[in-house]
Amino acid sequence: MRIFRLPFLLCCFFSASCAYQPVLSNSPPVSVEKRLSLAQAHLLLGQVGMAKNQLDQIDELDQGRDYWRLVSLYWLSAGEYKVAFSAHQSALEKYPNDSFILNNYGVLLGQQRNWTEACKVFLKASENAFVARQSVQINLSRCALRQNDVNLAETT
């Protein structure tokens, strides 16, 4: 009786294997703007791995200001401070006066307890901002207070 089941089982396996064929996706590729938006949303939700996945899929030719802002924020959020310093330096080479990148770099310096440099960076960020960023002003005030520089804290 077992021998008669073998051809039946082989037919079942053959039929099942023919039924599962790979399907080509006709969906359009995800745009750079969409990937950056997804990466930002993942960072805001604390999903750093998913943010990194989106950032890794952006070609070098498409790595503009918004990309570097998110990369610097990603490494800061991931807590990889050596890589974060390197990423911020690369970003600042390309965009030396970007207040968003400067603010994140100041936060990174502050986390390393380098308050003197952090205050300089926050001050530069506040001077170079097209529109005064509230986060830069708050960080500059906190930094100044850490150094007991009440006059600087008061002016921000």
PDB file of C-alpha atoms in Angstrom:
ATOM      1  CA  MET A   1       0.000   0.000   0.000  1.00  0.00           C
ATOM      2  CA  ARG A   2       2.896   2.366   0.671  1.00  0.00           C
ATOM      3  CA  ILE A   3       4.341   1.939  -2.798  1.00  0.00           C
ATOM      4  CA  PHE A   4       1.103   3.169  -4.347  1.00  0.00           C
ATOM      5  CA  ARG A   5       1.276   6.392  -2.312  1.00  0.00           C
ATOM      6  CA  LEU A   6       4.719   7.341  -3.623  1.00  0.00           C
ATOM      7  CA  PRO A   7       3.609   8.305  -7.173  1.00  0.00           C
ATOM      8  CA  PHE A   8       0.704  10.268  -5.678  1.00  0.00           C
ATOM      9  CA  LEU A   9       3.026  12.175  -3.342  1.00  0.00           C
ATOM     10  CA  LEU A  10       5.467  12.889  -6.190  1.00  0.00           C
ATOM     11  CA  CYS A  11       2.617  14.276  -8.288  1.00  0.00           C
ATOM     12  CA  CYS A  12       1.523  16.475  -5.388  1.00  0.00           C
ATOM     13  CA  PHE A  13       5.037  17.840  -4.868  1.00  0.00           C
ATOM     14  CA  PHE A  14       5.478  18.443  -8.599  1.00  0.00           C
ATOM     15  CA  SER A  15       2.132  20.256  -8.823  1.00  0.00           C
ATOM     16  CA  ALA A  16       2.916  22.389  -5.802  1.00  0.00           C
ATOM     17  CA  SER A  17       6.384  23.334  -7.072  1.00  0.00           C
ATOM     18  CA  CYS A  18       4.924  24.414 -10.415  1.00  0.00           C
ATOM     19  CA  ALA A  19       2.299  26.544  -8.672  1.00  0.00           C
ATOM     20  CA  TYR A  20       4.865  28.751  -6.900  1.00  0.00           C
ATOM     21  CA  GLN A  21       6.602  30.850  -9.518  1.00  0.00           C
ATOM     22  CA  PRO A  22       8.474  34.044  -8.769  1.00  0.00           C
ATOM     23  CA  VAL A  23       6.503  37.144  -9.639  1.00  0.00           C
ATOM     24  CA  LEU A  24       8.297  40.193 -10.927  1.00  0.00           C
ATOM     25  CA  SER A  25       7.393  43.368  -9.136  1.00  0.00           C
ATOM     26  CA  ASN A  26       6.031  46.093 -11.363  1.00  0.00           C
ATOM     27  CA  SER A  27       6.038  48.676  -8.598  1.00  0.00           C
ATOM     28  CA  PRO A  28       8.059  51.798  -9.337  1.00  0.00           C
ATOM     29  CA  PRO A  29      11.317  52.348  -7.456  1.00  0.00           C
ATOM     30  CA  VAL A  30      11.123  54.374  -4.252  1.00  0.00           C
ATOM     31  CA  SER A  31      12.265  57.971  -4.764  1.00  0.00           C
ATOM     32  CA  VAL A  32      15.110  59.535  -2.790  1.00  0.00           C
ATOM     33  CA  GLU A  33      12.684  61.980  -1.160  1.00  0.00           C
ATOM     34  CA  LYS A  34      10.462  59.105  -0.037  1.00  0.00           C
ATOM     35  CA  ARG A  35      13.431  57.193   1.383  1.00  0.00           C
ATOM     36  CA  LEU A  36      14.576  60.283   3.294  1.00  0.00           C
ATOM     37  CA  SER A  37      11.059  60.800   4.609  1.00  0.00           C
ATOM     38  CA  LEU A  38      10.870  57.171   5.713  1.00  0.00           C
ATOM     39  CA  ALA A  39      14.293  57.389   7.360  1.00  0.00           C
ATOM     40  CA  GLN A  40      13.233  60.501   9.261  1.00  0.00           C
ATOM     41  CA  ALA A  41      10.012  58.847  10.416  1.00  0.00           C
ATOM     42  CA  HIS A  42      11.923  55.764  11.586  1.00  0.00           C
ATOM     43  CA  LEU A  43      14.363  57.951  13.528  1.00  0.00           C
ATOM     44  CA  LEU A  44      11.510  59.812  15.204  1.00  0.00           C
ATOM     45  CA  LEU A  45       9.992  56.474  16.218  1.00  0.00           C
ATOM     46  CA  GLY A  46      13.314  55.175  17.545  1.00  0.00           C
ATOM     47  CA  GLN A  47      13.588  52.575  14.784  1.00  0.00           C
ATOM     48  CA  VAL A  48      17.242  53.264  14.018  1.00  0.00           C
ATOM     49  CA  GLY A  49      17.851  49.997  12.167  1.00  0.00           C
ATOM     50  CA  MET A  50      15.014  50.668   9.764  1.00  0.00           C
ATOM     51  CA  ALA A  51      16.247  54.236   9.265  1.00  0.00           C
ATOM     52  CA  LYS A  52      19.715  52.928   8.421  1.00  0.00           C
ATOM     53  CA  ASN A  53      18.198  50.530   5.897  1.00  0.00           C
ATOM     54  CA  GLN A  54      16.563  53.444   4.056  1.00  0.00           C
ATOM     55  CA  LEU A  55      19.702  55.610   4.188  1.00  0.00           C
ATOM     56  CA  ASP A  56      21.876  52.761   2.882  1.00  0.00           C
ATOM     57  CA  GLN A  57      19.731  52.534  -0.249  1.00  0.00           C
ATOM     58  CA  ILE A  58      20.442  56.094  -1.352  1.00  0.00           C
ATOM     59  CA  ASP A  59      23.045  56.342  -4.110  1.00  0.00           C
ATOM     60  CA  GLU A  60      26.096  58.510  -3.535  1.00  0.00           C
ATOM     61  CA  LEU A  61      25.025  60.873  -6.310  1.00  0.00           C
ATOM     62  CA  ASP A  62      21.762  61.550  -4.460  1.00  0.00           C
ATOM     63  CA  GLN A  63      23.369  62.228  -1.079  1.00  0.00           C
ATOM     64  CA  GLY A  64      22.522  65.891  -0.629  1.00  0.00           C
ATOM     65  CA  ARG A  65      21.979  68.148   2.368  1.00  0.00           C
ATOM     66  CA  ASP A  66      18.914  66.294   3.685  1.00  0.00           C
ATOM     67  CA  TYR A  67      20.729  62.971   3.442  1.00  0.00           C
ATOM     68  CA  TRP A  68      23.684  64.259   5.468  1.00  0.00           C
ATOM     69  CA  ARG A  69      21.370  65.787   8.052  1.00  0.00           C
ATOM     70  CA  LEU A  70      19.712  62.415   8.592  1.00  0.00           C
ATOM     71  CA  VAL A  71      22.977  60.460   8.544  1.00  0.00           C
ATOM     72  CA  SER A  72      24.405  62.684  11.264  1.00  0.00           C
ATOM     73  CA  LEU A  73      21.197  62.312  13.264  1.00  0.00           C
ATOM     74  CA  TYR A  74      21.185  58.546  12.697  1.00  0.00           C
ATOM     75  CA  TRP A  75      24.684  58.000  14.110  1.00  0.00           C
ATOM     76  CA  LEU A  76      23.915  60.310  17.018  1.00  0.00           C
ATOM     77  CA  SER A  77      20.730  58.317  17.735  1.00  0.00           C
ATOM     78  CA  ALA A  78      22.525  54.991  17.351  1.00  0.00           C
ATOM     79  CA  GLY A  79      25.054  55.973  20.022  1.00  0.00           C
ATOM     80  CA  GLU A  80      28.024  55.095  17.809  1.00  0.00           C
ATOM     81  CA  TYR A  81      30.037  58.143  18.817  1.00  0.00           C
ATOM     82  CA  LYS A  82      33.245  57.476  16.850  1.00  0.00           C
ATOM     83  CA  VAL A  83      31.266  56.941  13.658  1.00  0.00           C
ATOM     84  CA  ALA A  84      29.028  59.893  14.573  1.00  0.00           C
ATOM     85  CA  PHE A  85      32.052  62.212  14.789  1.00  0.00           C
ATOM     86  CA  SER A  86      33.257  61.003  11.402  1.00  0.00           C
ATOM     87  CA  ALA A  87      29.797  61.408   9.847  1.00  0.00           C
ATOM     88  CA  HIS A  88      29.436  64.930  11.252  1.00  0.00           C
ATOM     89  CA  GLN A  89      32.866  65.912   9.963  1.00  0.00           C
ATOM     90  CA  SER A  90      31.977  64.613   6.493  1.00  0.00           C
ATOM     91  CA  ALA A  91      28.659  66.441   6.600  1.00  0.00           C
ATOM     92  CA  LEU A  92      30.282  69.676   7.770  1.00  0.00           C
ATOM     93  CA  GLU A  93      32.887  69.468   4.993  1.00  0.00           C
ATOM     94  CA  LYS A  94      30.044  69.532   2.500  1.00  0.00           C
ATOM     95  CA  TYR A  95      27.735  71.910   4.409  1.00  0.00           C
ATOM     96  CA  PRO A  96      29.889  73.865   6.904  1.00  0.00           C
ATOM     97  CA  ASN A  97      27.197  76.382   7.854  1.00  0.00           C
ATOM     98  CA  ASP A  98      24.169  74.097   8.083  1.00  0.00           C
ATOM     99  CA  SER A  99      22.542  74.897  11.419  1.00  0.00           C
ATOM    100  CA  PHE A 100      20.863  71.479  11.680  1.00  0.00           C
ATOM    101  CA  ILE A 101      24.129  69.561  11.269  1.00  0.00           C
ATOM    102  CA  LEU A 102      25.959  72.020  13.523  1.00  0.00           C
ATOM    103  CA  ASN A 103      23.296  71.625  16.211  1.00  0.00           C
ATOM    104  CA  ASN A 104      23.603  67.829  16.110  1.00  0.00           C
ATOM    105  CA  TYR A 105      27.386  68.118  16.223  1.00  0.00           C
ATOM    106  CA  GLY A 106      27.101  70.375  19.285  1.00  0.00           C
ATOM    107  CA  VAL A 107      24.873  67.790  20.964  1.00  0.00           C
ATOM    108  CA  LEU A 108      27.470  65.127  20.204  1.00  0.00           C
ATOM    109  CA  LEU A 109      30.227  67.291  21.696  1.00  0.00           C
ATOM    110  CA  GLY A 110      28.056  67.928  24.742  1.00  0.00           C
ATOM    111  CA  GLN A 111      27.524  64.210  25.234  1.00  0.00           C
ATOM    112  CA  GLN A 112      31.297  63.891  25.335  1.00  0.00           C
ATOM    113  CA  ARG A 113      31.405  66.688  27.954  1.00  0.00           C
ATOM    114  CA  ASN A 114      33.318  68.966  25.614  1.00  0.00           C
ATOM    115  CA  TRP A 115      31.287  72.030  26.603  1.00  0.00           C
ATOM    116  CA  THR A 116      33.690  74.670  25.300  1.00  0.00           C
ATOM    117  CA  GLU A 117      33.614  73.308  21.767  1.00  0.00           C
ATOM    118  CA  ALA A 118      29.913  72.512  21.979  1.00  0.00           C
ATOM    119  CA  CYS A 119      29.123  76.138  22.860  1.00  0.00           C
ATOM    120  CA  LYS A 120      31.222  77.366  19.924  1.00  0.00           C
ATOM    121  CA  VAL A 121      29.359  75.045  17.577  1.00  0.00           C
ATOM    122  CA  PHE A 122      25.934  76.047  18.941  1.00  0.00           C
ATOM    123  CA  LEU A 123      26.904  79.714  18.606  1.00  0.00           C
ATOM    124  CA  LYS A 124      27.968  79.155  14.999  1.00  0.00           C
ATOM    125  CA  ALA A 125      24.704  77.312  14.342  1.00  0.00           C
ATOM    126  CA  SER A 126      22.676  80.199  15.754  1.00  0.00           C
ATOM    127  CA  GLU A 127      24.619  82.767  13.717  1.00  0.00           C
ATOM    128  CA  ASN A 128      24.307  80.829  10.453  1.00  0.00           C
ATOM    129  CA  ALA A 129      20.663  79.829  10.739  1.00  0.00           C
ATOM    130  CA  PHE A 130      18.383  81.362   8.129  1.00  0.00           C
ATOM    131  CA  VAL A 131      15.589  81.100  10.655  1.00  0.00           C
ATOM    132  CA  ALA A 132      16.466  80.897  14.343  1.00  0.00           C
ATOM    133  CA  ARG A 133      16.053  77.288  15.392  1.00  0.00           C
ATOM    134  CA  GLN A 134      14.574  76.990  18.825  1.00  0.00           C
ATOM    135  CA  SER A 135      16.558  73.809  19.511  1.00  0.00           C
ATOM    136  CA  VAL A 136      19.832  75.626  18.758  1.00  0.00           C
ATOM    137  CA  GLN A 137      18.916  78.459  21.120  1.00  0.00           C
ATOM    138  CA  ILE A 138      17.957  76.035  23.883  1.00  0.00           C
ATOM    139  CA  ASN A 139      21.145  73.998  23.420  1.00  0.00           C
ATOM    140  CA  LEU A 140      23.293  77.124  23.411  1.00  0.00           C
ATOM    141  CA  SER A 141      21.677  78.309  26.648  1.00  0.00           C
ATOM    142  CA  ARG A 142      22.157  74.917  28.300  1.00  0.00           C
ATOM    143  CA  CYS A 143      25.747  74.785  27.158  1.00  0.00           C
ATOM    144  CA  ALA A 144      26.458  78.274  28.464  1.00  0.00           C
ATOM    145  CA  LEU A 145      24.882  77.420  31.814  1.00  0.00           C
ATOM    146  CA  ARG A 146      27.052  74.311  32.033  1.00  0.00           C
ATOM    147  CA  GLN A 147      30.064  76.600  31.770  1.00  0.00           C
ATOM    148  CA  ASN A 148      28.582  79.147  34.167  1.00  0.00           C
ATOM    149  CA  ASP A 149      28.492  81.720  31.357  1.00  0.00           C
ATOM    150  CA  VAL A 150      25.260  83.388  32.384  1.00  0.00           C
ATOM    151  CA  ASN A 151      25.804  86.348  30.032  1.00  0.00           C
ATOM    152  CA  LEU A 152      25.891  84.075  26.985  1.00  0.00           C
ATOM    153  CA  ALA A 153      22.899  82.112  28.246  1.00  0.00           C
ATOM    154  CA  GLU A 154      20.956  85.303  28.775  1.00  0.00           C
ATOM    155  CA  THR A 155      21.540  86.611  25.233  1.00  0.00           C
ATOM    156  CA  THR A 156      20.217  83.487  23.512  1.00  0.00           C
TER     157      THR A 156
END
